[in-house]
Amino acid sequence: MSDKNKPKKTGSLSRRDFLKSSAWAGIGTALSSQILQADSPSAVQSAQETSDRVNIAVIGAGTQGRVLIESCLRIPDIHFQAICDIWEYSQIYASRYLQKYGYKVNVYEDYRQLLEKEKGLDAVIIATPDWMHAEHANACMERGLHVYCEKEMSNSQEKARSMVRTSRQTGKLLQIGHQRRSNPRYIHAIDRLIHENQLLGRVTQSYAQWNRSKSDMLGWPKKYTIPPEKLEKYGYGSMTEFRNWRWFKKYGGGPIVDLGSHQIDLFSWVFGTNPSAVTSCGGTDYYDKREWYDNVMAIYEFKTSHGTSRALYQVQTTTKYGGFYEAFMGDNGTIVLSEVPQFGNWAMREAHAPEWDSFVKDGLLQSETPPIQKLDTKNVFLDVRVTQEAGRWPLPVELAKPPHQPHLENFFSAVRAGTPLTCPGEIGYETALAVLTTNKAVESPRQIRFQKEQFKA
């Protein structure tokens, strides 16, 4: 990796100050206790202290781009060289934030100028709106750069496929931002417990949800309003569309894509195959002036080696009840997971299942938490059921990092040493196809069936 333009040590912020500042990036208070556990001298290093440096640029410095920037700051040997965004507000915010940590980055409005002028880059992080992912990713790979691209790959199946093909043609890495694929707790639960050790027996159903409270359309500081001619140049009809692109069909895929694709991706991972069919319903039932459905409920069918299994998914944008989590249910038990462990970080055993004490002895599970006591009631049947189902077996693996950090670490390890990507373009494309088809199924009165060859890019 190139050693030029090494950042200077500033000493202006302590590590603890940096960790406290992470709130602005949207990590959330629910994760703050986990993040602070990473408070060790090795967690954040100056690029001056190492030699195997990866020079990167960031295209798309909005909210999600800043989340990825913050995670990258915690990874040794990553050097920020340039950022690009069409909005001056994001340019200023991100460049000043990086300056606090010793990076004086070059700032661009047009990604084509960045690719033309920047020398010595190794990789690019893309966090622009979905409809631009393919254009940006393909241009970067064709320029000889490895790409980490936020999900969804695209709001177009054909554009998503083009990204996979460009990666193959250029030989450049393409990692898609389904970060649960690199989360050590998810890897432990799905690969080790469900797949390798058959903890749940035959997995017959899955359920996942992502519920959010109602929210208004995003505004913007009026002094940073983008002129109409500039918006038109970059394909936007108004500042409202630019700031709320996720709700408009030209730019995004709505909540089922923004939120649902993370969890729908897990269904295929758990079942070991892509869905064979989807049935869904939803609508624009609550909000005005939003093109995409504000709620979607979908049922996926999977043809597994053990027979047919199904998964139920819902996304709601008017209630946060239950938050976001995933449950994988088998005839011997259930595992409940969430990026926020308070929502899911345990297994529950069926009464008839083989004992799990051996898994505790092997370090795969923690000891069962005591079940709640029987209720003082004459309904004995209810009492027995409550007692049997209350025990939880916590998972022994935690993530004391921001959730995107392991996925970025996997990407940079692949850049340096050829480590296999946990979510290459091929996997990202399979999820994109499933999720984009779910939106189509809302409009169809019938089940939509997939053919296996559809999932091949």
CSV table of C-alpha atoms in Angstrom, one decimal:
chain,number,residue,atom,x,y,z
A,1,MET,CA,0.0,0.0,0.0
A,2,SER,CA,1.2,3.5,-0.7
A,3,ASP,CA,2.8,5.3,2.3
A,4,LYS,CA,2.4,8.9,1.1
A,5,ASN,CA,0.3,11.5,2.8
A,6,LYS,CA,0.4,9.8,6.2
A,7,PRO,CA,-1.9,11.5,8.7
A,8,LYS,CA,-0.4,13.5,11.5
A,9,LYS,CA,-1.0,12.7,15.1
A,10,THR,CA,-3.2,15.5,16.5
A,11,GLY,CA,-3.7,14.6,20.1
A,12,SER,CA,-6.7,16.8,20.0
A,13,LEU,CA,-9.2,14.0,21.0
A,14,SER,CA,-8.7,11.2,23.5
A,15,ARG,CA,-9.9,7.7,22.6
A,16,ARG,CA,-12.6,8.1,25.2
A,17,ASP,CA,-13.7,11.4,23.6
A,18,PHE,CA,-13.8,9.6,20.3
A,19,LEU,CA,-16.0,6.9,21.6
A,20,LYS,CA,-18.4,9.4,23.2
A,21,SER,CA,-18.6,11.2,19.9
A,22,SER,CA,-20.0,8.2,18.1
A,23,ALA,CA,-23.6,9.1,19.1
A,24,TRP,CA,-23.9,11.4,16.1
A,25,ALA,CA,-23.3,8.6,13.7
A,26,GLY,CA,-26.5,6.9,14.6
A,27,ILE,CA,-25.0,4.0,16.6
A,28,GLY,CA,-27.6,4.6,19.3
A,29,THR,CA,-27.6,4.5,23.1
A,30,ALA,CA,-28.5,0.8,23.1
A,31,LEU,CA,-25.1,0.0,21.7
A,32,SER,CA,-23.0,2.4,23.7
A,33,SER,CA,-22.2,0.0,26.5
A,34,GLN,CA,-20.9,-2.5,23.9
A,35,ILE,CA,-18.8,0.0,22.1
A,36,LEU,CA,-17.2,1.2,25.3
A,37,GLN,CA,-16.0,-2.3,26.0
A,38,ALA,CA,-13.6,-1.9,23.1
A,39,ASP,CA,-11.7,0.8,25.0
A,40,SER,CA,-8.2,-0.7,24.6
A,41,PRO,CA,-5.1,0.9,23.2
A,42,SER,CA,-5.0,-1.5,20.2
A,43,ALA,CA,-8.6,-0.7,19.1
A,44,VAL,CA,-7.7,2.5,17.3
A,45,GLN,CA,-4.2,3.1,16.0
A,46,SER,CA,-2.6,5.9,14.1
A,47,ALA,CA,-1.7,4.9,10.5
A,48,GLN,CA,1.8,6.2,11.3
A,49,GLU,CA,2.3,3.1,13.6
A,50,THR,CA,1.9,0.5,10.8
A,51,SER,CA,3.0,0.0,7.3
A,52,ASP,CA,0.4,-2.2,5.6
A,53,ARG,CA,-1.9,0.8,4.9
A,54,VAL,CA,-5.0,0.8,2.7
A,55,ASN,CA,-5.7,4.2,1.1
A,56,ILE,CA,-9.5,4.8,0.7
A,57,ALA,CA,-12.0,7.3,-0.6
A,58,VAL,CA,-15.6,7.6,0.5
A,59,ILE,CA,-18.3,8.4,-2.1
A,60,GLY,CA,-21.4,9.4,-0.3
A,61,ALA,CA,-20.7,11.3,3.0
A,62,GLY,CA,-24.3,11.4,4.4
A,63,THR,CA,-25.6,9.7,7.5
A,64,GLN,CA,-24.6,6.2,6.4
A,65,GLY,CA,-21.3,7.2,5.0
A,66,ARG,CA,-20.4,8.8,8.4
A,67,VAL,CA,-21.4,5.6,10.2
A,68,LEU,CA,-18.9,3.7,8.0
A,69,ILE,CA,-16.3,6.4,8.4
A,70,GLU,CA,-16.5,6.1,12.2
A,71,SER,CA,-16.1,2.3,12.0
A,72,CYS,CA,-13.1,2.7,9.7
A,73,LEU,CA,-11.4,5.1,12.2
A,74,ARG,CA,-11.3,2.2,14.6
A,75,ILE,CA,-9.5,-0.1,12.2
A,76,PRO,CA,-5.6,0.1,12.0
A,77,ASP,CA,-3.9,0.9,8.8
A,78,ILE,CA,-6.8,2.7,7.0
A,79,HIS,CA,-6.0,6.0,5.5
A,80,PHE,CA,-8.7,8.4,4.3
A,81,GLN,CA,-7.5,10.2,1.2
A,82,ALA,CA,-10.7,11.8,-0.3
A,83,ILE,CA,-14.4,12.2,0.1
A,84,CYS,CA,-17.1,12.9,-2.4
A,85,ASP,CA,-20.7,14.1,-2.0
A,86,ILE,CA,-22.9,16.4,-4.1
A,87,TRP,CA,-24.2,18.2,-1.0
A,88,GLU,CA,-22.0,20.9,0.6
A,89,TYR,CA,-23.4,20.2,4.0
A,90,SER,CA,-22.1,16.6,4.0
A,91,GLN,CA,-18.8,17.6,2.5
A,92,ILE,CA,-18.2,20.0,5.3
A,93,TYR,CA,-19.5,17.7,8.1
A,94,ALA,CA,-17.4,14.7,7.0
A,95,SER,CA,-14.2,16.5,6.2
A,96,ARG,CA,-14.2,18.4,9.5
A,97,TYR,CA,-14.9,15.2,11.4
A,98,LEU,CA,-12.0,13.5,9.7
A,99,GLN,CA,-9.7,16.5,10.3
A,100,LYS,CA,-10.2,15.9,14.1
A,101,TYR,CA,-8.3,12.6,13.7
A,102,GLY,CA,-5.5,14.0,11.5
A,103,TYR,CA,-6.9,13.5,8.0
A,104,LYS,CA,-6.8,16.4,5.6
A,105,VAL,CA,-8.9,14.9,2.8
A,106,ASN,CA,-9.5,16.1,-0.7
A,107,VAL,CA,-13.2,17.0,-1.2
A,108,TYR,CA,-15.1,16.4,-4.4
A,109,GLU,CA,-18.6,17.0,-5.7
A,110,ASP,CA,-18.4,14.7,-8.7
A,111,TYR,CA,-17.1,11.2,-8.3
A,112,ARG,CA,-15.6,11.3,-11.8
A,113,GLN,CA,-13.2,14.1,-10.8
A,114,LEU,CA,-12.2,12.1,-7.7
A,115,LEU,CA,-11.4,9.0,-9.8
A,116,GLU,CA,-9.5,11.2,-12.3
A,117,LYS,CA,-7.4,13.1,-9.9
A,118,GLU,CA,-6.7,10.8,-6.9
A,119,LYS,CA,-3.6,8.7,-7.2
A,120,GLY,CA,-2.6,5.8,-4.9
A,121,LEU,CA,-6.1,4.7,-3.9
A,122,ASP,CA,-6.7,1.1,-3.1
A,123,ALA,CA,-10.4,1.0,-2.3
A,124,VAL,CA,-13.6,3.0,-2.2
A,125,ILE,CA,-16.5,2.9,0.2
A,126,ILE,CA,-19.8,3.8,-1.5
A,127,ALA,CA,-22.7,5.0,0.6
A,128,THR,CA,-24.7,7.0,-1.9
A,129,PRO,CA,-28.5,6.4,-2.6
A,130,ASP,CA,-29.3,3.0,-4.0
A,131,TRP,CA,-30.0,4.1,-7.6
A,132,MET,CA,-26.4,5.3,-8.0
A,133,HIS,CA,-24.6,2.3,-6.5
A,134,ALA,CA,-24.1,0.5,-9.8
A,135,GLU,CA,-22.8,3.6,-11.6
A,136,HIS,CA,-20.4,4.4,-8.8
A,137,ALA,CA,-19.2,0.8,-8.1
A,138,ASN,CA,-18.7,-0.1,-11.7
A,139,ALA,CA,-16.7,3.1,-12.4
A,140,CYS,CA,-14.5,2.4,-9.4
A,141,MET,CA,-13.8,-1.2,-10.2
A,142,GLU,CA,-13.1,-0.3,-13.8
A,143,ARG,CA,-10.6,2.2,-12.4
A,144,GLY,CA,-8.8,-0.7,-10.6
A,145,LEU,CA,-10.2,-0.1,-7.2
A,146,HIS,CA,-11.8,-2.5,-4.7
A,147,VAL,CA,-15.3,-1.6,-3.6
A,148,TYR,CA,-17.3,-1.8,-0.4
A,149,CYS,CA,-20.8,-0.8,-1.3
A,150,GLU,CA,-23.7,-0.3,1.1
A,151,LYS,CA,-26.8,-2.4,0.6
A,152,GLU,CA,-29.1,-2.4,-1.3
A,153,MET,CA,-26.9,-3.2,-4.3
A,154,SER,CA,-29.4,-1.3,-6.5
A,155,ASN,CA,-33.1,-0.6,-6.8
A,156,SER,CA,-32.7,-2.3,-10.2
A,157,GLN,CA,-32.1,-6.0,-10.7
A,158,GLU,CA,-30.2,-5.4,-13.9
A,159,LYS,CA,-28.0,-2.8,-12.3
A,160,ALA,CA,-27.2,-5.1,-9.4
A,161,ARG,CA,-26.3,-7.8,-11.9
A,162,SER,CA,-24.0,-5.4,-13.7
A,163,MET,CA,-22.0,-4.9,-10.5
A,164,VAL,CA,-21.3,-8.6,-10.1
A,165,ARG,CA,-20.2,-8.9,-13.7
A,166,THR,CA,-17.9,-5.9,-13.5
A,167,SER,CA,-16.3,-7.4,-10.4
A,168,ARG,CA,-15.7,-10.6,-12.3
A,169,GLN,CA,-14.3,-8.9,-15.4
A,170,THR,CA,-12.0,-6.6,-13.5
A,171,GLY,CA,-11.0,-9.0,-10.7
A,172,LYS,CA,-11.7,-6.4,-8.1
A,173,LEU,CA,-13.4,-7.1,-4.8
A,174,LEU,CA,-17.0,-6.2,-4.3
A,175,GLN,CA,-18.3,-6.4,-0.7
A,176,ILE,CA,-22.0,-5.6,-0.1
A,177,GLY,CA,-22.9,-4.1,3.2
A,178,HIS,CA,-25.0,-6.8,4.8
A,179,GLN,CA,-23.0,-6.5,8.0
A,180,ARG,CA,-24.6,-9.3,9.9
A,181,ARG,CA,-22.7,-11.7,7.6
A,182,SER,CA,-19.5,-10.6,9.5
A,183,ASN,CA,-21.0,-10.3,13.0
A,184,PRO,CA,-19.3,-12.9,15.2
A,185,ARG,CA,-22.5,-13.6,17.1
A,186,TYR,CA,-24.5,-14.3,14.0
A,187,ILE,CA,-21.7,-16.5,12.6
A,188,HIS,CA,-21.6,-18.4,15.9
A,189,ALA,CA,-25.4,-18.8,16.0
A,190,ILE,CA,-26.0,-19.7,12.3
A,191,ASP,CA,-22.8,-21.5,11.2
A,192,ARG,CA,-21.8,-23.2,14.5
A,193,LEU,CA,-25.1,-23.8,16.4
A,194,ILE,CA,-27.7,-24.2,13.6
A,195,HIS,CA,-25.6,-25.7,10.8
A,196,GLU,CA,-22.7,-27.5,12.3
A,197,ASN,CA,-24.2,-28.7,15.6
A,198,GLN,CA,-27.9,-29.0,14.6
A,199,LEU,CA,-28.9,-27.3,17.9
A,200,LEU,CA,-32.4,-26.6,16.7
A,201,GLY,CA,-32.9,-29.8,14.8
A,202,ARG,CA,-34.8,-29.2,11.6
A,203,VAL,CA,-35.4,-25.5,11.2
A,204,THR,CA,-39.0,-25.3,10.0
A,205,GLN,CA,-39.9,-21.6,10.4
A,206,SER,CA,-38.3,-18.2,10.7
A,207,TYR,CA,-39.6,-14.8,11.7
A,208,ALA,CA,-38.1,-11.4,11.6
A,209,GLN,CA,-39.3,-7.8,12.0
A,210,TRP,CA,-38.1,-4.2,11.9
A,211,ASN,CA,-40.6,-1.8,13.4
A,212,ARG,CA,-40.0,1.9,13.7
A,213,SER,CA,-42.0,4.8,15.1
A,214,LYS,CA,-43.7,7.2,12.8
A,215,SER,CA,-41.5,10.0,11.5
A,216,ASP,CA,-41.7,13.1,9.4
A,217,MET,CA,-39.9,13.6,6.1
A,218,LEU,CA,-36.3,14.8,6.6
A,219,GLY,CA,-35.6,18.5,6.3
A,220,TRP,CA,-32.4,20.4,5.8
A,221,PRO,CA,-30.6,23.6,6.8
A,222,LYS,CA,-32.0,26.2,4.5
A,223,LYS,CA,-28.6,27.8,4.0
A,224,TYR,CA,-27.5,24.5,2.4
A,225,THR,CA,-30.4,24.2,-0.1
A,226,ILE,CA,-29.0,22.8,-3.3
A,227,PRO,CA,-29.9,25.0,-6.3
A,228,PRO,CA,-32.5,23.4,-8.7
A,229,GLU,CA,-30.1,23.3,-11.6
A,230,LYS,CA,-27.6,21.3,-9.5
A,231,LEU,CA,-30.3,19.0,-8.3
A,232,GLU,CA,-31.3,18.4,-11.9
A,233,LYS,CA,-27.7,17.8,-13.0
A,234,TYR,CA,-27.5,14.9,-10.5
A,235,GLY,CA,-31.0,13.5,-11.2
A,236,TYR,CA,-33.1,14.9,-8.4
A,237,GLY,CA,-36.4,16.7,-8.7
A,238,SER,CA,-36.3,18.6,-5.4
A,239,MET,CA,-34.5,18.8,-2.1
A,240,THR,CA,-37.4,16.8,-0.6
A,241,GLU,CA,-36.6,13.9,-3.0
A,242,PHE,CA,-32.9,14.3,-2.4
A,243,ARG,CA,-33.2,14.2,1.4
A,244,ASN,CA,-35.9,11.5,1.4
A,245,TRP,CA,-34.8,9.4,-1.6
A,246,ARG,CA,-35.6,6.1,0.2
A,247,TRP,CA,-39.4,6.8,-0.2
A,248,PHE,CA,-39.3,7.5,-4.0
A,249,LYS,CA,-39.3,4.7,-6.6
A,250,LYS,CA,-36.7,6.3,-8.8
A,251,TYR,CA,-34.1,6.3,-6.1
A,252,GLY,CA,-34.8,3.5,-3.6
A,253,GLY,CA,-36.9,0.6,-2.6
A,254,GLY,CA,-38.8,1.7,0.5
A,255,PRO,CA,-38.6,0.2,4.0
A,256,ILE,CA,-38.7,-3.4,2.8
A,257,VAL,CA,-35.4,-2.7,1.0
A,258,ASP,CA,-33.8,-0.3,3.5
A,259,LEU,CA,-34.6,-2.4,6.6
A,260,GLY,CA,-35.9,-5.7,5.4
A,261,SER,CA,-33.0,-6.8,3.2
A,262,HIS,CA,-30.7,-7.1,6.2
A,263,GLN,CA,-32.9,-9.7,7.7
A,264,ILE,CA,-34.4,-11.4,4.7
A,265,ASP,CA,-30.7,-12.1,3.7
A,266,LEU,CA,-30.5,-14.1,7.0
A,267,PHE,CA,-33.3,-16.4,5.9
A,268,SER,CA,-31.3,-17.7,3.0
A,269,TRP,CA,-28.2,-18.1,5.2
A,270,VAL,CA,-30.1,-20.2,7.8
A,271,PHE,CA,-32.0,-22.3,5.3
A,272,GLY,CA,-29.0,-22.8,3.1
A,273,THR,CA,-30.9,-21.9,-0.1
A,274,ASN,CA,-32.7,-19.0,-1.7
A,275,PRO,CA,-36.5,-18.6,-1.5
A,276,SER,CA,-38.6,-20.5,-4.0
A,277,ALA,CA,-41.6,-18.2,-3.7
A,278,VAL,CA,-42.9,-15.1,-2.0
A,279,THR,CA,-46.3,-13.7,-1.1
A,280,SER,CA,-46.6,-10.2,0.3
A,281,CYS,CA,-49.0,-7.4,1.1
A,282,GLY,CA,-48.6,-3.8,2.1
A,283,GLY,CA,-49.5,-0.3,1.1
A,284,THR,CA,-49.1,3.4,1.5
A,285,ASP,CA,-51.7,3.3,4.3
A,286,TYR,CA,-50.4,6.0,6.6
A,287,TYR,CA,-48.2,8.7,5.0
A,288,ASP,CA,-49.0,11.1,2.2
A,289,LYS,CA,-46.6,12.1,-0.6
A,290,ARG,CA,-44.5,8.9,-0.2
A,291,GLU,CA,-44.4,6.5,-3.2
A,292,TRP,CA,-43.2,3.4,-1.4
A,293,TYR,CA,-45.2,1.2,0.9
A,294,ASP,CA,-45.0,2.3,4.5
A,295,ASN,CA,-45.7,-1.3,5.7
A,296,VAL,CA,-45.1,-4.7,4.2
A,297,MET,CA,-45.7,-8.2,5.4
A,298,ALA,CA,-44.2,-11.1,3.4
A,299,ILE,CA,-44.1,-14.9,3.5
A,300,TYR,CA,-41.2,-16.7,1.9
A,301,GLU,CA,-41.1,-20.4,1.0
A,302,PHE,CA,-37.9,-22.3,1.0
A,303,LYS,CA,-37.3,-25.8,-0.5
A,304,THR,CA,-34.5,-27.2,1.8
A,305,SER,CA,-32.8,-30.5,1.9
A,306,HIS,CA,-35.2,-31.4,4.8
A,307,GLY,CA,-38.4,-30.3,3.0
A,308,THR,CA,-40.4,-27.1,2.8
A,309,SER,CA,-39.7,-24.3,5.3
A,310,ARG,CA,-41.3,-20.8,5.5
A,311,ALA,CA,-40.3,-17.4,6.8
A,312,LEU,CA,-42.5,-14.5,7.8
A,313,TYR,CA,-41.3,-11.0,7.7
A,314,GLN,CA,-42.8,-7.6,8.5
A,315,VAL,CA,-41.6,-4.0,8.4
A,316,GLN,CA,-43.7,-1.2,10.0
A,317,THR,CA,-43.0,2.5,10.1
A,318,THR,CA,-45.7,3.7,12.5
A,319,THR,CA,-44.8,1.7,15.6
A,320,LYS,CA,-41.6,0.6,17.2
A,321,TYR,CA,-43.2,-2.3,19.1
A,322,GLY,CA,-40.8,-5.2,19.4
A,323,GLY,CA,-38.0,-3.3,17.7
A,324,PHE,CA,-35.9,-5.4,15.3
A,325,TYR,CA,-34.9,-9.1,15.7
A,326,GLU,CA,-34.9,-12.5,14.0
A,327,ALA,CA,-36.1,-15.8,15.3
A,328,PHE,CA,-35.1,-19.2,13.8
A,329,MET,CA,-37.4,-22.0,14.9
A,330,GLY,CA,-36.7,-25.7,14.8
A,331,ASP,CA,-38.3,-28.8,16.2
A,332,ASN,CA,-35.7,-28.8,19.0
A,333,GLY,CA,-35.6,-25.2,19.9
A,334,THR,CA,-35.4,-21.5,18.7
A,335,ILE,CA,-32.6,-19.0,18.5
A,336,VAL,CA,-33.5,-15.3,18.8
A,337,LEU,CA,-30.9,-12.7,17.5
A,338,SER,CA,-30.6,-9.0,17.0
A,339,GLU,CA,-27.8,-6.6,16.4
A,340,VAL,CA,-28.9,-5.1,19.7
A,341,PRO,CA,-28.5,-8.0,22.1
A,342,GLN,CA,-31.3,-6.7,24.4
A,343,PHE,CA,-33.7,-7.7,21.6
A,344,GLY,CA,-32.2,-11.1,20.9
A,345,ASN,CA,-29.2,-13.0,22.1
A,346,TRP,CA,-30.4,-16.4,23.3
A,347,ALA,CA,-31.7,-19.9,22.5
A,348,MET,CA,-34.8,-21.5,23.9
A,349,ARG,CA,-35.0,-25.3,24.1
A,350,GLU,CA,-38.1,-27.4,23.4
A,351,ALA,CA,-39.1,-29.7,26.4
A,352,HIS,CA,-38.7,-32.9,24.4
A,353,ALA,CA,-35.3,-31.9,22.8
A,354,PRO,CA,-32.0,-33.7,23.7
A,355,GLU,CA,-30.2,-32.0,26.6
A,356,TRP,CA,-28.1,-28.9,25.9
A,357,ASP,CA,-25.7,-29.2,28.8
A,358,SER,CA,-23.0,-30.6,26.5
A,359,PHE,CA,-23.1,-27.4,24.4
A,360,VAL,CA,-22.5,-25.4,27.6
A,361,LYS,CA,-19.6,-27.6,28.5
A,362,ASP,CA,-18.1,-27.1,25.0
A,363,GLY,CA,-18.5,-23.3,25.3
A,364,LEU,CA,-21.2,-23.0,22.6
A,365,LEU,CA,-23.9,-21.9,25.0
A,366,GLN,CA,-24.1,-20.3,28.4
A,367,SER,CA,-26.0,-21.9,31.2
A,368,GLU,CA,-29.8,-21.8,31.1
A,369,THR,CA,-31.3,-18.8,33.0
A,370,PRO,CA,-33.8,-20.0,35.6
A,371,PRO,CA,-37.4,-20.3,34.3
A,372,ILE,CA,-40.1,-18.1,35.9
A,373,GLN,CA,-42.1,-19.7,38.7
A,374,LYS,CA,-45.4,-21.3,38.3
A,375,LEU,CA,-48.4,-19.0,38.5
A,376,ASP,CA,-50.7,-19.4,41.5
A,377,THR,CA,-53.7,-20.4,39.5
A,378,LYS,CA,-55.8,-23.5,38.9
A,379,ASN,CA,-54.9,-23.5,35.2
A,380,VAL,CA,-52.2,-26.2,35.5
A,381,PHE,CA,-51.8,-26.6,31.8
A,382,LEU,CA,-50.9,-22.9,31.4
A,383,ASP,CA,-48.5,-23.1,34.4
A,384,VAL,CA,-46.6,-26.0,32.8
A,385,ARG,CA,-46.3,-24.3,29.5
A,386,VAL,CA,-45.0,-21.1,31.0
A,387,THR,CA,-42.5,-23.0,33.1
A,388,GLN,CA,-41.2,-25.0,30.2
A,389,GLU,CA,-40.8,-22.1,27.7
A,390,ALA,CA,-39.3,-19.5,30.0
A,391,GLY,CA,-35.7,-20.8,30.2
A,392,ARG,CA,-33.1,-19.0,28.0
A,393,TRP,CA,-29.7,-20.2,27.1
A,394,PRO,CA,-27.6,-17.0,26.4
A,395,LEU,CA,-25.1,-17.1,23.5
A,396,PRO,CA,-21.5,-16.7,24.6
A,397,VAL,CA,-20.4,-14.4,21.8
A,398,GLU,CA,-20.7,-10.6,22.1
A,399,LEU,CA,-19.7,-7.8,19.7
A,400,ALA,CA,-17.9,-5.0,21.5
A,401,LYS,CA,-17.6,-3.0,18.4
A,402,PRO,CA,-19.9,-0.9,16.2
A,403,PRO,CA,-21.9,-3.4,14.0
A,404,HIS,CA,-20.4,-2.3,10.7
A,405,GLN,CA,-16.8,-2.7,11.9
A,406,PRO,CA,-16.3,-6.5,11.5
A,407,HIS,CA,-17.7,-6.3,8.0
A,408,LEU,CA,-15.3,-3.5,7.0
A,409,GLU,CA,-12.5,-5.5,8.7
A,410,ASN,CA,-13.3,-8.5,6.5
A,411,PHE,CA,-13.3,-6.3,3.4
A,412,PHE,CA,-9.9,-4.7,4.3
A,413,SER,CA,-8.5,-8.2,5.1
A,414,ALA,CA,-9.6,-9.3,1.7
A,415,VAL,CA,-7.9,-6.3,0.1
A,416,ARG,CA,-4.6,-7.0,1.9
A,417,ALA,CA,-4.4,-10.8,2.2
A,418,GLY,CA,-7.1,-12.3,0.0
A,419,THR,CA,-9.4,-13.3,2.9
A,420,PRO,CA,-12.7,-14.5,1.5
A,421,LEU,CA,-15.4,-11.9,1.6
A,422,THR,CA,-18.4,-12.7,3.8
A,423,CYS,CA,-20.8,-11.0,1.5
A,424,PRO,CA,-19.5,-10.7,-2.1
A,425,GLY,CA,-21.5,-9.3,-4.9
A,426,GLU,CA,-23.0,-12.8,-5.7
A,427,ILE,CA,-24.7,-13.0,-2.3
A,428,GLY,CA,-25.7,-9.4,-2.4
A,429,TYR,CA,-27.4,-10.0,-5.7
A,430,GLU,CA,-29.3,-12.9,-4.4
A,431,THR,CA,-30.7,-10.9,-1.6
A,432,ALA,CA,-31.4,-7.9,-3.9
A,433,LEU,CA,-33.5,-10.1,-6.2
A,434,ALA,CA,-35.5,-11.6,-3.3
A,435,VAL,CA,-36.2,-8.2,-1.8
A,436,LEU,CA,-37.0,-6.3,-5.0
A,437,THR,CA,-39.4,-9.1,-6.0
A,438,THR,CA,-41.1,-8.7,-2.6
A,439,ASN,CA,-42.1,-5.1,-3.6
A,440,LYS,CA,-43.5,-6.5,-6.9
A,441,ALA,CA,-45.4,-9.2,-5.0
A,442,VAL,CA,-47.3,-6.5,-3.1
A,443,GLU,CA,-48.9,-5.4,-6.4
A,444,SER,CA,-49.7,-9.0,-7.4
A,445,PRO,CA,-52.7,-10.9,-6.1
A,446,ARG,CA,-50.8,-14.2,-6.4
A,447,GLN,CA,-47.7,-15.8,-5.1
A,448,ILE,CA,-44.6,-15.1,-7.2
A,449,ARG,CA,-42.4,-18.1,-7.7
A,450,PHE,CA,-38.6,-18.0,-8.3
A,451,GLN,CA,-36.5,-20.1,-10.6
A,452,LYS,CA,-33.1,-21.1,-9.4
A,453,GLU,CA,-31.3,-19.6,-12.4
A,454,GLN,CA,-32.8,-16.1,-11.5
A,455,PHE,CA,-30.4,-15.9,-8.6
A,456,LYS,CA,-27.3,-16.3,-10.8
A,457,ALA,CA,-25.8,-13.0,-11.8
